[in-house]
Short mmCIF file of C-alpha atoms and ligand atoms in Angstrom, two decimals:
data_model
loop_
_atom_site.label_atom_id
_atom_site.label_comp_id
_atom_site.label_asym_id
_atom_site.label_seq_id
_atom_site.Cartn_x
_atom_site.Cartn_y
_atom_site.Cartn_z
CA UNK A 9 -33.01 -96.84 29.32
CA UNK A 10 -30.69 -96.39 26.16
CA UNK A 11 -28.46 -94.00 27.68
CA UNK A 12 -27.72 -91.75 30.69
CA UNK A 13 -25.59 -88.44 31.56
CA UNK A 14 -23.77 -88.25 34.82
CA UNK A 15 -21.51 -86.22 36.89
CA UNK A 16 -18.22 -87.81 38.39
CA UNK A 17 -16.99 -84.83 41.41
CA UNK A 18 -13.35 -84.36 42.11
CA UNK A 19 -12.08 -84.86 45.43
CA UNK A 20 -9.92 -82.74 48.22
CA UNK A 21 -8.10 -83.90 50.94
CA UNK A 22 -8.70 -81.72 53.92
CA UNK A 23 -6.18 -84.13 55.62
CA UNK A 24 -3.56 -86.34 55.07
CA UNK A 25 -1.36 -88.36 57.38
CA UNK A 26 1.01 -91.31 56.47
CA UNK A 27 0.85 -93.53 59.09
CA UNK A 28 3.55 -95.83 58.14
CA UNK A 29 4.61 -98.32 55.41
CA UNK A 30 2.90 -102.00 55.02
CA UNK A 31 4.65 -105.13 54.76
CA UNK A 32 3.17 -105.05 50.85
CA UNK A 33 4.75 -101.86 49.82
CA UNK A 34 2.06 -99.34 50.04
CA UNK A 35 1.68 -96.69 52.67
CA UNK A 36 -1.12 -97.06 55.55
CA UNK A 37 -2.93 -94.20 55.38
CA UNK A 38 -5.37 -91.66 57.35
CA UNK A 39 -7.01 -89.19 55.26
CA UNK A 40 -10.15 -86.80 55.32
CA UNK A 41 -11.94 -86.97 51.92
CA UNK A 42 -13.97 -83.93 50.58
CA UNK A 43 -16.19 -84.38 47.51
CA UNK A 44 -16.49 -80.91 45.43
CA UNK A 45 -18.67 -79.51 42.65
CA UNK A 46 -15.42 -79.63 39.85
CA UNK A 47 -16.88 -82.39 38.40
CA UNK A 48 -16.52 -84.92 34.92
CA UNK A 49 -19.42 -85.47 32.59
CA UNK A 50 -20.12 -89.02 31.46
CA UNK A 51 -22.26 -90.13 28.84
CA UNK A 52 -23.31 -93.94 28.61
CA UNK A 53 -24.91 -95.15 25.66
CA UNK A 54 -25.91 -99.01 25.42
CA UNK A 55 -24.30 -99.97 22.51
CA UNK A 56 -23.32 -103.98 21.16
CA UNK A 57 -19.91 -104.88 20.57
CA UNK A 58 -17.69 -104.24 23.73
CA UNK A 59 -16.26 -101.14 25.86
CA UNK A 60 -15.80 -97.96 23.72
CA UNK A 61 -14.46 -95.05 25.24
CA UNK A 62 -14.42 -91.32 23.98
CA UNK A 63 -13.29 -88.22 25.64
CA UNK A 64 -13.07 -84.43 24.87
CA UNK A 65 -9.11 -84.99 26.24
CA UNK A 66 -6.50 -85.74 23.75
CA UNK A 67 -3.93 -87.06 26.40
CA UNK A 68 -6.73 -89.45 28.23
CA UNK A 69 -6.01 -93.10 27.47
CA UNK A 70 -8.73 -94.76 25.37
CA UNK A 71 -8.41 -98.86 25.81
CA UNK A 72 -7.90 -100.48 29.31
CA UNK A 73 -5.44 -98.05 30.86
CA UNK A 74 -8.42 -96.00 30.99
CA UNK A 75 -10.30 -96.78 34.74
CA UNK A 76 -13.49 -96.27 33.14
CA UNK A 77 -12.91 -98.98 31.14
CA UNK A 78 -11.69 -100.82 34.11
CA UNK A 79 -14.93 -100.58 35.77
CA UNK A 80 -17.25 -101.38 32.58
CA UNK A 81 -15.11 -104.43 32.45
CA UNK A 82 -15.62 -105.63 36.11
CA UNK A 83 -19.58 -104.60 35.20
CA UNK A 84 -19.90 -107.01 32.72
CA UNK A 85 -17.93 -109.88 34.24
CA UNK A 86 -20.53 -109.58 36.51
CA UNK A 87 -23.59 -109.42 34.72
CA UNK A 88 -22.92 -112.22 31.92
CA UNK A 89 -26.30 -112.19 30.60
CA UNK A 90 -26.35 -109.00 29.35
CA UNK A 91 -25.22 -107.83 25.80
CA UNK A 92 -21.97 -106.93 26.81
CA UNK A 93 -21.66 -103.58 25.39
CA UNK A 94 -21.15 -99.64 26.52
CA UNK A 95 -20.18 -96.43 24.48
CA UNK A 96 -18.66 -94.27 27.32
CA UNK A 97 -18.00 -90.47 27.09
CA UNK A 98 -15.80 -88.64 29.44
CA UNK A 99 -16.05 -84.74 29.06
CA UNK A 100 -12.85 -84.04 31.12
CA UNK A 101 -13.04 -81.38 33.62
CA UNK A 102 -10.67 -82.67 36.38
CA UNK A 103 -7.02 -81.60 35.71
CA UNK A 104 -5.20 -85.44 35.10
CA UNK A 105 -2.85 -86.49 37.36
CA UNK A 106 -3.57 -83.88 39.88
CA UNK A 107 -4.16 -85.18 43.09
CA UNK A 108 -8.40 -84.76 42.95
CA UNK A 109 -9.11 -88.14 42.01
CA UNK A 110 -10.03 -87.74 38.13
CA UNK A 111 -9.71 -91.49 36.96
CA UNK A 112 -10.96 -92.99 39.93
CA UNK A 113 -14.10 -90.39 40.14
CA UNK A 114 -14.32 -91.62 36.29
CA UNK A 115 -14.44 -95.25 36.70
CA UNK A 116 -17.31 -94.76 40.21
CA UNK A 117 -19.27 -93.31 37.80
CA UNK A 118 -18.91 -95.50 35.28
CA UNK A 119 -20.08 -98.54 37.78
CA UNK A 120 -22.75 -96.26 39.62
CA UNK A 121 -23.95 -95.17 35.83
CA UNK A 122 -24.02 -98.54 34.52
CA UNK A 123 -26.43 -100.19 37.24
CA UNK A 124 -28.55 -97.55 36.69
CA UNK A 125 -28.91 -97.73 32.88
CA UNK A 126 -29.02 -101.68 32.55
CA UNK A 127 -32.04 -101.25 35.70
CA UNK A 128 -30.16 -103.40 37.81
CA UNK A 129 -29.65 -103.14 41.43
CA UNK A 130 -26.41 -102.66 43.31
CA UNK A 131 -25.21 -104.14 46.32
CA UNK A 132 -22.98 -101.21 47.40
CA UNK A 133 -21.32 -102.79 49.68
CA UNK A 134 -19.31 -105.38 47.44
CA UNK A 135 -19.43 -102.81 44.64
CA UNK A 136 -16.98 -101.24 46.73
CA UNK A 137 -14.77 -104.06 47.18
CA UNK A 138 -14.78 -104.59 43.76
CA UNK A 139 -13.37 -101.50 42.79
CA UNK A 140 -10.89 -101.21 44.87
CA UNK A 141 -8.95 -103.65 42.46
CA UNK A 142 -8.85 -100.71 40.15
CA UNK A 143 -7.36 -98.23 42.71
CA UNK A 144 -8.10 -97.18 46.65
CA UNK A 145 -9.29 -93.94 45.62
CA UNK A 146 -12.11 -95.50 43.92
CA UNK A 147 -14.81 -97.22 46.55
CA UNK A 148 -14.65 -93.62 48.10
CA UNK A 149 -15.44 -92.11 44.77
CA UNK A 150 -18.75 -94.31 44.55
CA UNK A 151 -20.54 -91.82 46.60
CA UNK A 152 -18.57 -88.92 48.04
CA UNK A 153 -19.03 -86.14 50.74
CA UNK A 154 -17.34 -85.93 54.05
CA UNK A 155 -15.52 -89.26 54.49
CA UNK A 156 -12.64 -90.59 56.75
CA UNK A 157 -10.61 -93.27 54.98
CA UNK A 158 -8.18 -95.20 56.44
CA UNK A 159 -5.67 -97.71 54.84
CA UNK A 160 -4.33 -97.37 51.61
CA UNK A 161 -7.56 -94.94 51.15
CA UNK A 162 -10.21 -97.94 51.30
CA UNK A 163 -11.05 -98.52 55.04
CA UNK A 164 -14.10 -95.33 54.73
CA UNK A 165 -16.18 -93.89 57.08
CA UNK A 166 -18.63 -91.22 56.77
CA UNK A 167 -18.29 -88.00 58.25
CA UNK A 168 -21.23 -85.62 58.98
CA UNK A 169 -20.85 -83.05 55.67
CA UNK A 170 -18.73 -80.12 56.30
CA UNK A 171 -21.33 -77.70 55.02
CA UNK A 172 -21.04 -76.01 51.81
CA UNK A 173 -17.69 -73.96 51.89
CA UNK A 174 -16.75 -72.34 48.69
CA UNK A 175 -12.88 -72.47 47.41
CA UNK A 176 -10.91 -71.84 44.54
CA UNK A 177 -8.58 -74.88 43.23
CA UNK A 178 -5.10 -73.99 41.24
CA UNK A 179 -3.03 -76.81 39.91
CA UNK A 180 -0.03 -76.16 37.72
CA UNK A 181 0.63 -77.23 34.01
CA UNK A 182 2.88 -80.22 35.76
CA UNK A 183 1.55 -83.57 36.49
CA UNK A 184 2.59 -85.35 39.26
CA UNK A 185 3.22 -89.28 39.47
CA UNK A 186 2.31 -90.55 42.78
CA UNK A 187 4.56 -92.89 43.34
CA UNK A 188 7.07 -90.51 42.67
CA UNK A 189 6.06 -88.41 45.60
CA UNK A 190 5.78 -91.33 47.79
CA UNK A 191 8.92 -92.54 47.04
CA UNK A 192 10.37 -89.24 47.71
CA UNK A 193 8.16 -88.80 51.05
CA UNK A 194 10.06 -92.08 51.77
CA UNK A 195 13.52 -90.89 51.13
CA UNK A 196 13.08 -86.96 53.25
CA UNK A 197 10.50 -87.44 55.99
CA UNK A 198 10.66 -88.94 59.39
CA UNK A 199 7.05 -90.03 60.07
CA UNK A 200 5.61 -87.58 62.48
CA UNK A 201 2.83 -88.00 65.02
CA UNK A 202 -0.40 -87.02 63.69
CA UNK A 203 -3.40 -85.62 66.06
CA UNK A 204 -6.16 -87.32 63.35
CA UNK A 205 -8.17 -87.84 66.76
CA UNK A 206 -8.80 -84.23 67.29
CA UNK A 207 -9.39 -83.84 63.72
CA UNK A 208 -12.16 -86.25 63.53
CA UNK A 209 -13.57 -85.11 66.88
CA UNK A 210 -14.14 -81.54 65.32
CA UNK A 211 -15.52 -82.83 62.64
CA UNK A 212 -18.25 -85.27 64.31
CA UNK A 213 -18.98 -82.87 66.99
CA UNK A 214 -18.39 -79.01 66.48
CA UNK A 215 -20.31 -77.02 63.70
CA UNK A 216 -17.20 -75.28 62.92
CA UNK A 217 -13.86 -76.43 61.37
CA UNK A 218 -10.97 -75.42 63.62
CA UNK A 219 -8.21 -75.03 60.99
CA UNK A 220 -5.73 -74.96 63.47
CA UNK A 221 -5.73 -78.44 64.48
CA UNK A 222 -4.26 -81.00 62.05
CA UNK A 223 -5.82 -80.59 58.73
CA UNK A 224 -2.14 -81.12 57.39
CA UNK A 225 -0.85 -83.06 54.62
CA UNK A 226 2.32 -84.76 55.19
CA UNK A 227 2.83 -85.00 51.30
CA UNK A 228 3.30 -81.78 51.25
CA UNK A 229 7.36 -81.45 51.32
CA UNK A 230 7.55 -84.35 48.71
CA UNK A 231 5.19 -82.80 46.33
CA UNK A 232 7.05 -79.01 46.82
CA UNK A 233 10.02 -80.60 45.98
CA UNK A 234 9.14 -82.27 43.21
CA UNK A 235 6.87 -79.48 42.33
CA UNK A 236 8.47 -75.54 43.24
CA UNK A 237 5.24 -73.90 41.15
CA UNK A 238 3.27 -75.22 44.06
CA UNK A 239 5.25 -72.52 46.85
CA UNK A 240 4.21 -70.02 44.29
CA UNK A 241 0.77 -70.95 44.07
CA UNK A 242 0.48 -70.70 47.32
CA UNK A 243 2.37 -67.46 48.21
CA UNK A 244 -0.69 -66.02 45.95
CA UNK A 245 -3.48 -67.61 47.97
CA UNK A 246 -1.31 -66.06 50.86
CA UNK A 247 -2.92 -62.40 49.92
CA UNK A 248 -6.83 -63.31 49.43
CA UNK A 249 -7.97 -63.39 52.75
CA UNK A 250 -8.45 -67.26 52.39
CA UNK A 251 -9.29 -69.35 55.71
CA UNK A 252 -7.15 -72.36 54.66
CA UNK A 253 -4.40 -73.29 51.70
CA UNK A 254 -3.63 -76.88 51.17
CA UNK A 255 -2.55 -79.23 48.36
CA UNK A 256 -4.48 -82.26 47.67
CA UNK A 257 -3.42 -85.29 47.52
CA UNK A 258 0.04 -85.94 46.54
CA UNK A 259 -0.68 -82.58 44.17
CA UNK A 260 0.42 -80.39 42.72
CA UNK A 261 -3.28 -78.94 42.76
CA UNK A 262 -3.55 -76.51 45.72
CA UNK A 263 -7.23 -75.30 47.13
CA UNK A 264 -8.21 -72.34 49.61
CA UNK A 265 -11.77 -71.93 51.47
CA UNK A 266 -13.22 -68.75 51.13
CA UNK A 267 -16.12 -67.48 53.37
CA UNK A 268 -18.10 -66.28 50.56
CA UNK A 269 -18.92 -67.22 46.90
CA UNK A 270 -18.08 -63.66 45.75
CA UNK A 271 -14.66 -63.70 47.50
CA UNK A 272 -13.89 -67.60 45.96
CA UNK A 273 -14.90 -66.18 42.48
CA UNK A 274 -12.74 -63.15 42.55
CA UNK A 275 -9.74 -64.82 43.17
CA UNK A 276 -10.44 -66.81 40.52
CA UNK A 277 -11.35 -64.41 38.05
CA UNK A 278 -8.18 -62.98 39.02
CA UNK A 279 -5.59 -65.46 39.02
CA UNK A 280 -2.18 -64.10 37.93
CA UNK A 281 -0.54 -67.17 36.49
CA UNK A 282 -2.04 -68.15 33.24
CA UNK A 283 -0.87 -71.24 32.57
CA UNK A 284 -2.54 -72.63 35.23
CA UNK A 285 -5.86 -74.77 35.64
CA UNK A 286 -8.32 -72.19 37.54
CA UNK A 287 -11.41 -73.34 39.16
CA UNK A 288 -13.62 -71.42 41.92
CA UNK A 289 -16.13 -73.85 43.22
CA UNK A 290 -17.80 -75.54 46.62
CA UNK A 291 -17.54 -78.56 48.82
CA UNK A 292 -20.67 -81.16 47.99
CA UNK A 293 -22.46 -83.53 50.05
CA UNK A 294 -22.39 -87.81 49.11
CA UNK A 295 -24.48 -87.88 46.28
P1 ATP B 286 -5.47 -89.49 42.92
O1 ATP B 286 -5.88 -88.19 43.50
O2 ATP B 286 -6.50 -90.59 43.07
O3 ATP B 286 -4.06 -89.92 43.25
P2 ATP B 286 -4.90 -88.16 40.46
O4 ATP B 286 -5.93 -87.09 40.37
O5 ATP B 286 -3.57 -87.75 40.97
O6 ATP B 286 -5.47 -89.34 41.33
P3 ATP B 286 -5.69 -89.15 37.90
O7 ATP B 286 -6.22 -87.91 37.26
O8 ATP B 286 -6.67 -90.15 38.37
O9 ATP B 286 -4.67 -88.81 39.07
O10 ATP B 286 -4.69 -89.78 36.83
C1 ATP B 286 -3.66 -90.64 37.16
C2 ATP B 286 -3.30 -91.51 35.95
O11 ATP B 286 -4.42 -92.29 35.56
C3 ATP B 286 -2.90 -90.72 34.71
O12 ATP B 286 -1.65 -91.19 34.31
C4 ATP B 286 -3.95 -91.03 33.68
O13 ATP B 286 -3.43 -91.19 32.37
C5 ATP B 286 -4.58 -92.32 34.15
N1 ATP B 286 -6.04 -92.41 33.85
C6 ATP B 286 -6.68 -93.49 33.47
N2 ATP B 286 -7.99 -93.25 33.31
C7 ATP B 286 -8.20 -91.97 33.59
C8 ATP B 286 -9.35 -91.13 33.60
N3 ATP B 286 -10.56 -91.58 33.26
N4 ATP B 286 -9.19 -89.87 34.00
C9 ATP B 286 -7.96 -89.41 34.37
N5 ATP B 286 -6.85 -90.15 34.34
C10 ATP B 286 -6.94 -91.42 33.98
#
């Protein structure tokens, strides 16, 4: 195989609960993970004479900082024999810095592509570990769908898959550092008590999501603050009949789930503020 197209999926957070902070400085963690169809394109081409990266986004780094090239790198440490080379296209889809995962969805791709074209198999299980050196976003990124995680974001276990629910996701011309909202989480907010137990028990065992129980994300002060377009984003979604309005991640992208495909689009189609990044799509299954 000379070369090979691929999708890389965003992610929501349907939940997210900071349990505390570690001894080593990061936060533990308790999250529900949501892949959906808002996706990158990737392009690998085999090509001698090291990692080159190219992407239809001006702003996207190139060289190393790029966790693309992260994750060719660890490739290629680990397969030595091979001619060490990869021409590696991102067609960026995923709002940067938005809280949906874009690098890290990038650089799962980029390992899950690369097996593939070199015809080599994976061991998924320390594929995993090994990318969780680039960030703890990315072993969940490897395959996606309905996932707990648990730790800084790398402890994962599958979920059964919500079902296809279709949503609109807004985030604002404003990108959001996530340490900064951390540090600020840090700073304003007591940790509260988190029913996660209920939340996973609805999703293991009932057919329908009961919105009312703690599908919460306790970034969400942090992020407003740091972020005031996000209260306005929201105060929209407040008038289209949406089942549930949440920000992802440590945002500023908000999401709503619609009950219909039609209603999703609409509000898209729709969308007062124009500056801002518009997509209607639908939760996906682990691919
Ligand atoms: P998360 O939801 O995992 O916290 P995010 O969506 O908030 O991530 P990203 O889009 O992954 O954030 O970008 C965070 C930083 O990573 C940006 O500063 C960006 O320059 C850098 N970065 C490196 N590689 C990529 C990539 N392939 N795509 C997007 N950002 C990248």
């Amino acid at each position: 195989m000379r070369e090979l197209y691929l999708k890389a999926p965003a992610k929501i957070n349907l939940a997210l609960h900071v349990k505390g902070l570690r001894e080593d400085g990061f936060h533990e963690l308790q999250l529900i993970m949501q892949s959906i169809s808002l996706a990158d394109r990737i392009k690998l081409k085999k090509k001698s004479g090291g990692i080159i990266i190219k992407t239809s986004h001006t702003e996207l780094p190139t060289g190393k900082e790029n966790l693309a090239y992260q994750a060719a790198e660890i490739f290629f440490e680990q397969n030595p024999e091979l001619e060490q080379g990869v021409e590696i296209y991102i067609e960026k889809n995923i709002p940067i810095a938005a809280g949906m995962a874009g690098g890290s969805t990038d650089a799962a791709a980029v390992m899950r592509g690369l097996y593939q074209l070199f015809e080599l198999k994976a061991d998924f299980k320390k594929l995993r570990s090994d990318l969780e050196a680039i960030g703890s976003d990315v072993p969940y990124c490897l395959a996606g769908g309905t996932v707990y995680a648990a730790g800084r974001g790398e402890i994962l276990e599958s979920l059964p898959f919500i079902g296809e629910k279709y949503l609109v996701v807004v985030t604002p011309a404003f990108k959001i550092s996530t340490p900064a909202v951390y540090k600020l989480y840090d700073e304003i907010q007591g940790y509260r008590k988190f029913n996660f137990d209920l939340v996973l028990d609805n999703l293991q065992n009932d057919e329908k999501i009961d919105w009312s129980l703690d599908y919460k994300n306790d970034l969400k002060n942090a992020s407003e603050k740091i972020c005031p377009e996000i209260r306005e984003i929201k105060d929209i979604f407040k008038n289209t009949e949406a089942e549930f309005t949440m920000i992802s991640g440590s945002g500023p992208t908000v999401f709503s789930i619609y009950d219909s495909r039609e209603k999703a689009e609409k509000v898209a189609a729709g969308w007062p503020r124009k500056n801002d990044f518009v997509a209607a799509g639908k939760t996906i299954d682990s691919y």
